[in-house]
Coordinates of C-alpha atoms and ligand atoms in Angstrom, one line a residue:
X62 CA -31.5 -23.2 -55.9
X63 CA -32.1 -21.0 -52.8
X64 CA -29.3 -19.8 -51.8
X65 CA -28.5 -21.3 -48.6
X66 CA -27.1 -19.1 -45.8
X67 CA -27.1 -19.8 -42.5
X68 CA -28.4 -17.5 -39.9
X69 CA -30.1 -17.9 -36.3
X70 CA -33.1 -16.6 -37.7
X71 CA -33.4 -19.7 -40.3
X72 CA -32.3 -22.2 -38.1
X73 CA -35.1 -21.2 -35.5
X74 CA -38.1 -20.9 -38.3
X75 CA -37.0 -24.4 -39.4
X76 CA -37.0 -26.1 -35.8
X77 CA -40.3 -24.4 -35.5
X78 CA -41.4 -25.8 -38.4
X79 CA -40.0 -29.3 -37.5
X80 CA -41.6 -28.7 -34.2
X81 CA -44.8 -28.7 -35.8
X82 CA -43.9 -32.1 -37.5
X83 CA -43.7 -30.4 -40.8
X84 CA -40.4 -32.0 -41.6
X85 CA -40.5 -35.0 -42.5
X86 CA -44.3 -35.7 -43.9
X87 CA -43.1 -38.0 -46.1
X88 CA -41.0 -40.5 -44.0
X89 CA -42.1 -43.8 -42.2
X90 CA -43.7 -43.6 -38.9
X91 CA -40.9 -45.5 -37.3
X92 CA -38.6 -42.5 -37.8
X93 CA -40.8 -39.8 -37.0
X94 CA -42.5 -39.1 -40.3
X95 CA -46.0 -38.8 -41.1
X96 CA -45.8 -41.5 -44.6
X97 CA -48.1 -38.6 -45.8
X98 CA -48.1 -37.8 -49.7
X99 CA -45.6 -36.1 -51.6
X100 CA -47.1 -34.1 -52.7
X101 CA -47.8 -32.3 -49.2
X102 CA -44.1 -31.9 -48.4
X103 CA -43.5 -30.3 -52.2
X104 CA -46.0 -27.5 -51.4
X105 CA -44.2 -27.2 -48.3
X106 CA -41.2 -26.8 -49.6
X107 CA -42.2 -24.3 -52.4
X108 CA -44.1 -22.0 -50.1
X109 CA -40.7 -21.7 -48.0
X110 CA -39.2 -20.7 -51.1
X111 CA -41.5 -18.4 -52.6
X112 CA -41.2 -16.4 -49.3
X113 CA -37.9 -16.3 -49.3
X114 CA -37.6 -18.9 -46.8
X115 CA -35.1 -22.2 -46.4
X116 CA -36.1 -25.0 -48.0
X117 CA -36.8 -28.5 -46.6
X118 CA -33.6 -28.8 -47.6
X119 CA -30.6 -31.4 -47.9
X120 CA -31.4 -32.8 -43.8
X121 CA -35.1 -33.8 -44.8
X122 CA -34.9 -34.3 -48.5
X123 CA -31.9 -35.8 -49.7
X124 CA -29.7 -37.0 -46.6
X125 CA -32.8 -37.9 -44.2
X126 CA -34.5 -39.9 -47.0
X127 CA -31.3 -41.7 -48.4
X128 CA -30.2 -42.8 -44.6
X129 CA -33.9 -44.3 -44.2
X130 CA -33.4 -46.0 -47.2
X131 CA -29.9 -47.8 -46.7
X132 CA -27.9 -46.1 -43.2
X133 CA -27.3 -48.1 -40.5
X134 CA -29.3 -48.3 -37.2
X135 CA -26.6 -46.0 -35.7
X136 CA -26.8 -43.5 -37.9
X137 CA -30.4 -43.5 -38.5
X138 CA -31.2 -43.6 -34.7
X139 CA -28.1 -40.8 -34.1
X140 CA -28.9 -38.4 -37.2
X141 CA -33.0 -39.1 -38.1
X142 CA -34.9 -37.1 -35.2
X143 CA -31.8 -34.2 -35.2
X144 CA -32.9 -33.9 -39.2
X145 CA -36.8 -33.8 -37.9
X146 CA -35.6 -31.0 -35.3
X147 CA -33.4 -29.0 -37.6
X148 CA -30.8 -29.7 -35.3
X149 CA -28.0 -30.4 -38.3
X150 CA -27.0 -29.3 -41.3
X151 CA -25.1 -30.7 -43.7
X152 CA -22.5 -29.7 -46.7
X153 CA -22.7 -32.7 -49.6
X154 CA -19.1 -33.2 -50.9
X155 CA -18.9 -35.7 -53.9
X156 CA -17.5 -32.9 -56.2
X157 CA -13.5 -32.9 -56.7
X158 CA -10.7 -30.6 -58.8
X159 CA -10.8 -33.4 -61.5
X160 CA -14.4 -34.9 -60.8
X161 CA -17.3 -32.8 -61.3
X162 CA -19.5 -34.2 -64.2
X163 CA -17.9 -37.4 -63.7
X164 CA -18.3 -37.6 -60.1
X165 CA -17.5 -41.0 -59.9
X166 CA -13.7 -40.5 -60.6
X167 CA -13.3 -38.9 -57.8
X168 CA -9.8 -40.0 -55.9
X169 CA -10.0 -38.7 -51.8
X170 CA -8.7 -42.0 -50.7
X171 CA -10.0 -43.3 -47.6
X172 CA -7.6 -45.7 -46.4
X173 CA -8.3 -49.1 -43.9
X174 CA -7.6 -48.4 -40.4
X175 CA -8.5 -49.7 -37.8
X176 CA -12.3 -50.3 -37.2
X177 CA -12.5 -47.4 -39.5
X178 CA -11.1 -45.4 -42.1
X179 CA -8.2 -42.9 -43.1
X180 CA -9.0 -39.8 -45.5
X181 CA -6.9 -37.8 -47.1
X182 CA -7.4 -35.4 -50.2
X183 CA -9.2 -33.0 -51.4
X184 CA -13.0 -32.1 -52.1
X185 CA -14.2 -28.8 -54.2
X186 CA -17.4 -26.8 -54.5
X187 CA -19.0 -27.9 -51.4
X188 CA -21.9 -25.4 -50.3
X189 CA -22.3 -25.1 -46.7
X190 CA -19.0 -26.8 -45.2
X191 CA -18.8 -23.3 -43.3
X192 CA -21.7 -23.9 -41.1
X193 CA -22.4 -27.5 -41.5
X194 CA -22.0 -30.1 -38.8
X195 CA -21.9 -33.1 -41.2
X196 CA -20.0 -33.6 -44.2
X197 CA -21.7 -36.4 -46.4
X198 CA -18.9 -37.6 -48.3
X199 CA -17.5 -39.7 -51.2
X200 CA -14.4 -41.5 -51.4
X201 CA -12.5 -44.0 -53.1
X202 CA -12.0 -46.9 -50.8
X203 CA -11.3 -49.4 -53.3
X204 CA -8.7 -47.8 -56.0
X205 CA -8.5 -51.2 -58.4
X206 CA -12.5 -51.8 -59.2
X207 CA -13.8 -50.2 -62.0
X208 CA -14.8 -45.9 -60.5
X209 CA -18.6 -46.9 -60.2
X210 CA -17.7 -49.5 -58.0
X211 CA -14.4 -48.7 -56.0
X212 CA -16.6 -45.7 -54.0
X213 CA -18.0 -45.6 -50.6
X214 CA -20.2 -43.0 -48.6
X215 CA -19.1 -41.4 -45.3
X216 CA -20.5 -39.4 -42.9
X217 CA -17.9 -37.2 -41.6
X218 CA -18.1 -34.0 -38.5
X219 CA -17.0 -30.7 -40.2
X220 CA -15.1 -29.6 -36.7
X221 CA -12.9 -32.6 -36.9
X222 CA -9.3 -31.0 -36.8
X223 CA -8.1 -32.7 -39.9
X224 CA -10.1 -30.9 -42.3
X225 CA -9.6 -27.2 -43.7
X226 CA -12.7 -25.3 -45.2
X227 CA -11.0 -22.3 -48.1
X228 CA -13.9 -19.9 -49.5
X229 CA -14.6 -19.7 -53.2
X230 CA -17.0 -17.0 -53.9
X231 CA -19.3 -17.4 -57.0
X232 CA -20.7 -14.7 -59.6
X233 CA -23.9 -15.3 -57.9
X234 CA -22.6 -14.1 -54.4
X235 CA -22.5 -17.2 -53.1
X236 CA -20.0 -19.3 -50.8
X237 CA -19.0 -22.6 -51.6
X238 CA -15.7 -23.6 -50.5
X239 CA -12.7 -26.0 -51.0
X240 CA -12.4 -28.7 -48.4
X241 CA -9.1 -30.5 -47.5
X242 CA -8.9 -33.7 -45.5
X243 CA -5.4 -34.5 -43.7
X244 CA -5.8 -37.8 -41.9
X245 CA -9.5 -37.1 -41.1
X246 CA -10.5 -40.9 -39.2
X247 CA -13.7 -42.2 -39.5
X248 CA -14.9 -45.2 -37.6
X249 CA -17.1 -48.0 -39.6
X250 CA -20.4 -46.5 -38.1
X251 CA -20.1 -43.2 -40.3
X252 CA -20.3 -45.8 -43.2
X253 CA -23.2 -44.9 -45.0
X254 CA -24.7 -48.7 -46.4
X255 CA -22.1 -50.8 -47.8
X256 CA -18.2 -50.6 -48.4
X257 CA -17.9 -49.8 -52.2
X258 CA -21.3 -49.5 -52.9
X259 CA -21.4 -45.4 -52.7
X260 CA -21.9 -44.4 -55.7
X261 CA -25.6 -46.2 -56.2
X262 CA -26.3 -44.1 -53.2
X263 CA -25.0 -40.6 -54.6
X264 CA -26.8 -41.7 -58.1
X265 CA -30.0 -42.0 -55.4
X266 CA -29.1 -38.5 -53.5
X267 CA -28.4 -36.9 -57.1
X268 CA -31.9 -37.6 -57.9
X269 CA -33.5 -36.6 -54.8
X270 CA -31.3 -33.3 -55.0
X271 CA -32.0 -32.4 -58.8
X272 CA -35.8 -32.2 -57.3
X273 CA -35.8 -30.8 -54.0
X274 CA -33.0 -27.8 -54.3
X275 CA -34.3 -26.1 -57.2
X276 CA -37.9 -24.6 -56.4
X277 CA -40.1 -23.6 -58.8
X278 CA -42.0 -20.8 -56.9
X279 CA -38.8 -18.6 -57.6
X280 CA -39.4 -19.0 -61.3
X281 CA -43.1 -18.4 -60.5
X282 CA -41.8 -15.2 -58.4
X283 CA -39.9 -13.9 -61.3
X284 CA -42.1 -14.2 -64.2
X285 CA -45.2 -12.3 -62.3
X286 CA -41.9 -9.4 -61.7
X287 CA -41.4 -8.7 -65.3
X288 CA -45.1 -9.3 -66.3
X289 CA -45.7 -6.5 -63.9
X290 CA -43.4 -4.6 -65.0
X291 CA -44.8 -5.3 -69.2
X292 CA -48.0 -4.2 -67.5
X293 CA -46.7 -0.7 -66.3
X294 CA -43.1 0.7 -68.1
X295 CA -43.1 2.6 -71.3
X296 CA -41.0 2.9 -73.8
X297 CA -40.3 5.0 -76.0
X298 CA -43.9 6.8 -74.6
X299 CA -45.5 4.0 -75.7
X300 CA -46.7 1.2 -73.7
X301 CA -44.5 -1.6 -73.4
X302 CA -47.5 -4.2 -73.4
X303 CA -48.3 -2.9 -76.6
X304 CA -45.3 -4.2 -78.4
X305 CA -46.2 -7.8 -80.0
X306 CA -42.3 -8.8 -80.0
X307 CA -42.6 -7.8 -75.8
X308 CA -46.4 -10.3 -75.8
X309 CA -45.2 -12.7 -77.8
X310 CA -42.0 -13.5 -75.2
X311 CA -44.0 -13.2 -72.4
X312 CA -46.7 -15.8 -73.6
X313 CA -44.2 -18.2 -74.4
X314 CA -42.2 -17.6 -70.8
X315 CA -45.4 -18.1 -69.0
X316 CA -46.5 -21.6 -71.3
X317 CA -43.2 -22.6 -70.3
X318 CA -43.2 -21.8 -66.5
X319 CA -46.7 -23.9 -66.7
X320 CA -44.5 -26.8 -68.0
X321 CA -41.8 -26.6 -65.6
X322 CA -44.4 -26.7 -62.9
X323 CA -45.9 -29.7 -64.3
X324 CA -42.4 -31.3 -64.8
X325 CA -42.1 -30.9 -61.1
X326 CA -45.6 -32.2 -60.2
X327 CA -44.9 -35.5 -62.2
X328 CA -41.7 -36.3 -60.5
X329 CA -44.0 -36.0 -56.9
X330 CA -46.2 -38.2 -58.9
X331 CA -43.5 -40.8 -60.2
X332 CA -41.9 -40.8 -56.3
X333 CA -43.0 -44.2 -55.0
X334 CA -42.9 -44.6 -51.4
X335 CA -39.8 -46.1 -50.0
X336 CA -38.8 -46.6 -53.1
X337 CA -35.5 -44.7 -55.1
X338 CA -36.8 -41.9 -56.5
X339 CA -37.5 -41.3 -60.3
X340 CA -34.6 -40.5 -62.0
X341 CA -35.2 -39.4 -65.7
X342 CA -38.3 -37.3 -64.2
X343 CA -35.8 -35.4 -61.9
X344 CA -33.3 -34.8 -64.8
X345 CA -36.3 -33.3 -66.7
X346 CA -37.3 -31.4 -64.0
X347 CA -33.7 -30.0 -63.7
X348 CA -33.1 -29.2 -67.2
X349 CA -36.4 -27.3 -67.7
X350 CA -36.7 -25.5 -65.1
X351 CA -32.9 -24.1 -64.8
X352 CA -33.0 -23.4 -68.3
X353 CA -36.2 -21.8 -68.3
X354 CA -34.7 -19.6 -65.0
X355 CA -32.0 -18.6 -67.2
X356 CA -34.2 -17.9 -70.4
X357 CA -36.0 -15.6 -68.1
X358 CA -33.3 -14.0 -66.8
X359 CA -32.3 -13.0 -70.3
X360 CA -35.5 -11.9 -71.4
X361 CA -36.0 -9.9 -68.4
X362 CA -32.9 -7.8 -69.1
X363 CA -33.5 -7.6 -72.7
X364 CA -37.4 -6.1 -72.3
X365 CA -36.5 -4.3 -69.6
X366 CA -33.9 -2.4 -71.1
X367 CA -30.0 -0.9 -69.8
X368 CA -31.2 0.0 -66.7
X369 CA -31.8 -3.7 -65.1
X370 CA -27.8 -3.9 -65.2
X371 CA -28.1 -1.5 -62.1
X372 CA -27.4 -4.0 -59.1
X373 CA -29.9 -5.6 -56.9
X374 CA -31.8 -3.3 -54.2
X375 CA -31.3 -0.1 -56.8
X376 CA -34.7 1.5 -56.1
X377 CA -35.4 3.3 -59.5
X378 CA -33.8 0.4 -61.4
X379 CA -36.5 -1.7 -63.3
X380 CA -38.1 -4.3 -61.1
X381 CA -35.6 -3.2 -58.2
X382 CA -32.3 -4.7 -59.7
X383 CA -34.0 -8.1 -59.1
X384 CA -32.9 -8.8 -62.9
X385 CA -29.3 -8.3 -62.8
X386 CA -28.9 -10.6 -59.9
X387 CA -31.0 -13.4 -60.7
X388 CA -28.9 -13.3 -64.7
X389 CA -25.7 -13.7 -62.3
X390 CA -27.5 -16.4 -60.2
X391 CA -29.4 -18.6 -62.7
X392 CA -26.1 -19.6 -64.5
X393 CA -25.3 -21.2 -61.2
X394 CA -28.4 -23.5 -61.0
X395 CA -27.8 -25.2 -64.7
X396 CA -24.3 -26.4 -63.1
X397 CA -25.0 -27.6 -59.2
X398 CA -26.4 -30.4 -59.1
X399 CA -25.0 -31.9 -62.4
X400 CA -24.7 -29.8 -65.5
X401 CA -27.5 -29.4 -68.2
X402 CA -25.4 -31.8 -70.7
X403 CA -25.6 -34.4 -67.6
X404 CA -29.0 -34.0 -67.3
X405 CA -29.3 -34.5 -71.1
X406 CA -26.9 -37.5 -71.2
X407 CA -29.6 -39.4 -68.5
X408 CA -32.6 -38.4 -70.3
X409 CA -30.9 -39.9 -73.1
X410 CA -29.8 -43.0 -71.6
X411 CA -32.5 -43.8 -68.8
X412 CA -35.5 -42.5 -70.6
X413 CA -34.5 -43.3 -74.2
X414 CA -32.3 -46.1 -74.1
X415 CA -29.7 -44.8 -75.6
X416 CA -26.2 -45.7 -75.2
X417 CA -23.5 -43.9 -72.5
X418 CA -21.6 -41.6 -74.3
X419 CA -18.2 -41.8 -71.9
Ligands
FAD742 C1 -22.1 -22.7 -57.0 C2 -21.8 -24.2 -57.0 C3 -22.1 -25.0 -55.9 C4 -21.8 -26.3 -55.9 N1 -22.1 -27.1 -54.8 C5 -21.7 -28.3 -54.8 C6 -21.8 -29.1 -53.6 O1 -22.3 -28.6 -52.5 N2 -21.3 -30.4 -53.6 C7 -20.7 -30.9 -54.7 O2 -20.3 -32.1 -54.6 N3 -20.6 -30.2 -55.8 C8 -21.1 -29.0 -55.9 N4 -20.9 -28.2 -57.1 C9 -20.2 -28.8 -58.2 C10 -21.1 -29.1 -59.4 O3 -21.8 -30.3 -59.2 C11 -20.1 -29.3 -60.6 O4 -19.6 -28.0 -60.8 C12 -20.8 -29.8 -61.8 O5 -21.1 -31.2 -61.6 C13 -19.9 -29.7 -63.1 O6 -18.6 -30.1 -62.8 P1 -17.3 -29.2 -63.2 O7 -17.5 -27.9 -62.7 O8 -16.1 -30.0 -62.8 O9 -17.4 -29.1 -64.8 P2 -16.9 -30.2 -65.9 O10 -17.4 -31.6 -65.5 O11 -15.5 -30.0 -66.1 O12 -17.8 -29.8 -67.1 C14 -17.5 -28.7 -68.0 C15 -18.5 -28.6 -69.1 O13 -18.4 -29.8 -69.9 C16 -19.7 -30.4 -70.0 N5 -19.6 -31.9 -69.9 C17 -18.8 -32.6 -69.0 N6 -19.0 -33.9 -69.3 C18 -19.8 -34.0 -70.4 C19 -20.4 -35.1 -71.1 N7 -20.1 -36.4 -70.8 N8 -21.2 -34.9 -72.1 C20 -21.5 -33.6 -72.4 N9 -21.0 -32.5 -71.8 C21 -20.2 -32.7 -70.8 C22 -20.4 -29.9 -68.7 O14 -21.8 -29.9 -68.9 C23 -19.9 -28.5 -68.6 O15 -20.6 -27.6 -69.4 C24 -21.3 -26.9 -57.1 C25 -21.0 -26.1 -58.2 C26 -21.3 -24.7 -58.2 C27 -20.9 -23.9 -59.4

């Protein structure tokens, strides 16, 4: 996952990008988009990220494309062409103290009111809520159905006095933050789809966001670093390309980003459009390639010796400190987004068959 930080500079490259009608390529023509390939919009997105640049992001690829599917004409014709200007962000808060990997017993009660809705609670790791303007949000609006059923999807402004935004910083230098909601009202037009019918849309969002937020080209990025650096470093006076331990790690790391790359190509392939998007293929994607980021990261500090724990933007440290940054930061990308184990669980049960296991 980029990380995502907001600056002026960012927000102007992506309206400029929108401006071009490069957000979006995928969507309908009725709200805005260009019903072009998907395959278009995921080169798109990987060259932004393997120049360091946003990605489409949540507006275009998880929120934009879930609204199409099931928001209501408010929403869609009040949020749709700010998402195709960059004009909003958003923070994405389904994650709670006691509901992480089992999102959907999450317990911020929204509460009838009105034509609209009460909240009150607590959300947790939510990335962005300190520049956002919209929080999309889960709550529990039913508290007798069974969890999977008792949960409903709000739209919610992050100015709105009720809520607090704490920081948590994470080993990867990142902010994500705590979010508190006291008496935060929302009218029945932030409802996004149907009362108690959330959580098929966050299963839906999950998807899209397993896919879109985690880029290969970084990966890409990476590997040619330390191949590079094989090519060129001694050890020992000897050349470190010599070593057939060094080769034989390298060959496999490179087969392996080949696969991840593919993984990611097969879920543009699998994405139909309009329709939900492929959900075993975006858990496959996940694992690999998060895993593989990790693997790499390790590797990477074990070939190129003690001096990659020397922080990031060390000039005489081995491949500039980029290694002991990205071995903080890759642990982060096999938990957002749903855990490896989660994304094992729904191989297992979507793609195999297998039973739920809680
Ligand atoms: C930097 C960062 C940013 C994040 N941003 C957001 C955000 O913007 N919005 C948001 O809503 N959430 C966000 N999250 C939360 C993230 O989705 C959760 O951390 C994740 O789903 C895991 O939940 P948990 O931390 O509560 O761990 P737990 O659910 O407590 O899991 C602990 C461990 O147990 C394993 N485990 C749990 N259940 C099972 C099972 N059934 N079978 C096998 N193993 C299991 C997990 O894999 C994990 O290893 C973010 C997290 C991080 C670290």
């Amino acid at each position: 996952m980029a990380q995502i930080v907001d600056t002026p500079k960012r927000r102007a490259l992506m309206r400029e990008i929108g401006e071009q009608g490069w957000l979006g390529i995928t969507w309908p023509a009725e709200h805005g988009g260009k019903e072009g390939d998907g395959v278009y919009e995921y080169l798109l997105n990987e060259a932004l990220a393997g120049r360091g640049g946003p990605q489409i992001g949540k507006g275009v690829g998880i929120i934009g494309k879930t609204l199409i599917r099931h928001g209501n004409e408010t929403l869609k014709r009040e949020l749709l062409p700010k998402i195709l200007r960059n004009e909003v962000e958003f923070a994405i808060g389904y994650s709670e103290p006691d509901a992480g990997s089992d999102a959907a017993a999450m317990k911020l009660k929204a509460t009838r009111d009105g034509d609209g809705w009460r909240l009150n609670g607590q959300k947790t790791w939510t990335t962005s809520a300190h520049f956002a303007e919209w929080y999309w949000v889960g709550a529990r609006t039913d508290p007798d159905a069974p969890k999977h059923h008792g949960i409903t999807l709000f739209l919610v402004p992050l100015d709105h006095p009720g809520i607090t935004i704490n920081p948590i910083w994470t080993m990867g230098d990142e902010r994500t933050n705590d979010v508190f909601f006291d008496d935060v009202w929302v009218h029945d037009d932030y409802v996004v789809g149907e009362v108690n019918r959330g959580f098929q849309y966050i299963s839906e969002a999950l998807d899209l966001e397993r896919f879109t937020m985690f880029t290969f080209s970084q990966i890409e990025q990476r590997l040619d670093l330390l191949c590079e650096h094989v090519r060129t470093a001694t050890r020992d006076d000897e050349p470190l390309r010599a070593d057939p331990v060094v080769r034989r790690q390298i060959a496999r790391l490179v087969t392996d980003g080949e696969v991840a790359r593919v993984l990611g190509l097969r879920f543009v392939a699998a994405s139909q459009k309009g329709g939900a998007p492929p959900t075993a293929e975006a858990s496959e994607y996940k694992l690999f390639a998060t895993e593989l980021s990790q693997r790499l990261a390790d590797a990477s500090m074990d070939i190129a010796g003690p001096g990659t724990q020397l922080r990031v933007h060390t000039d005489d440290a081995p491949m500039k400190g980029r290694a002991e940054s990205t071995y903080r930061y890759t642990v982060i990308d096999t938990i957002g987004g749903g855990a490896s184990e989660i994304q094992k669980n729904i191989i297992g049960r979507r793609k195999l068959g297998l039973p739920k296991n809680f």
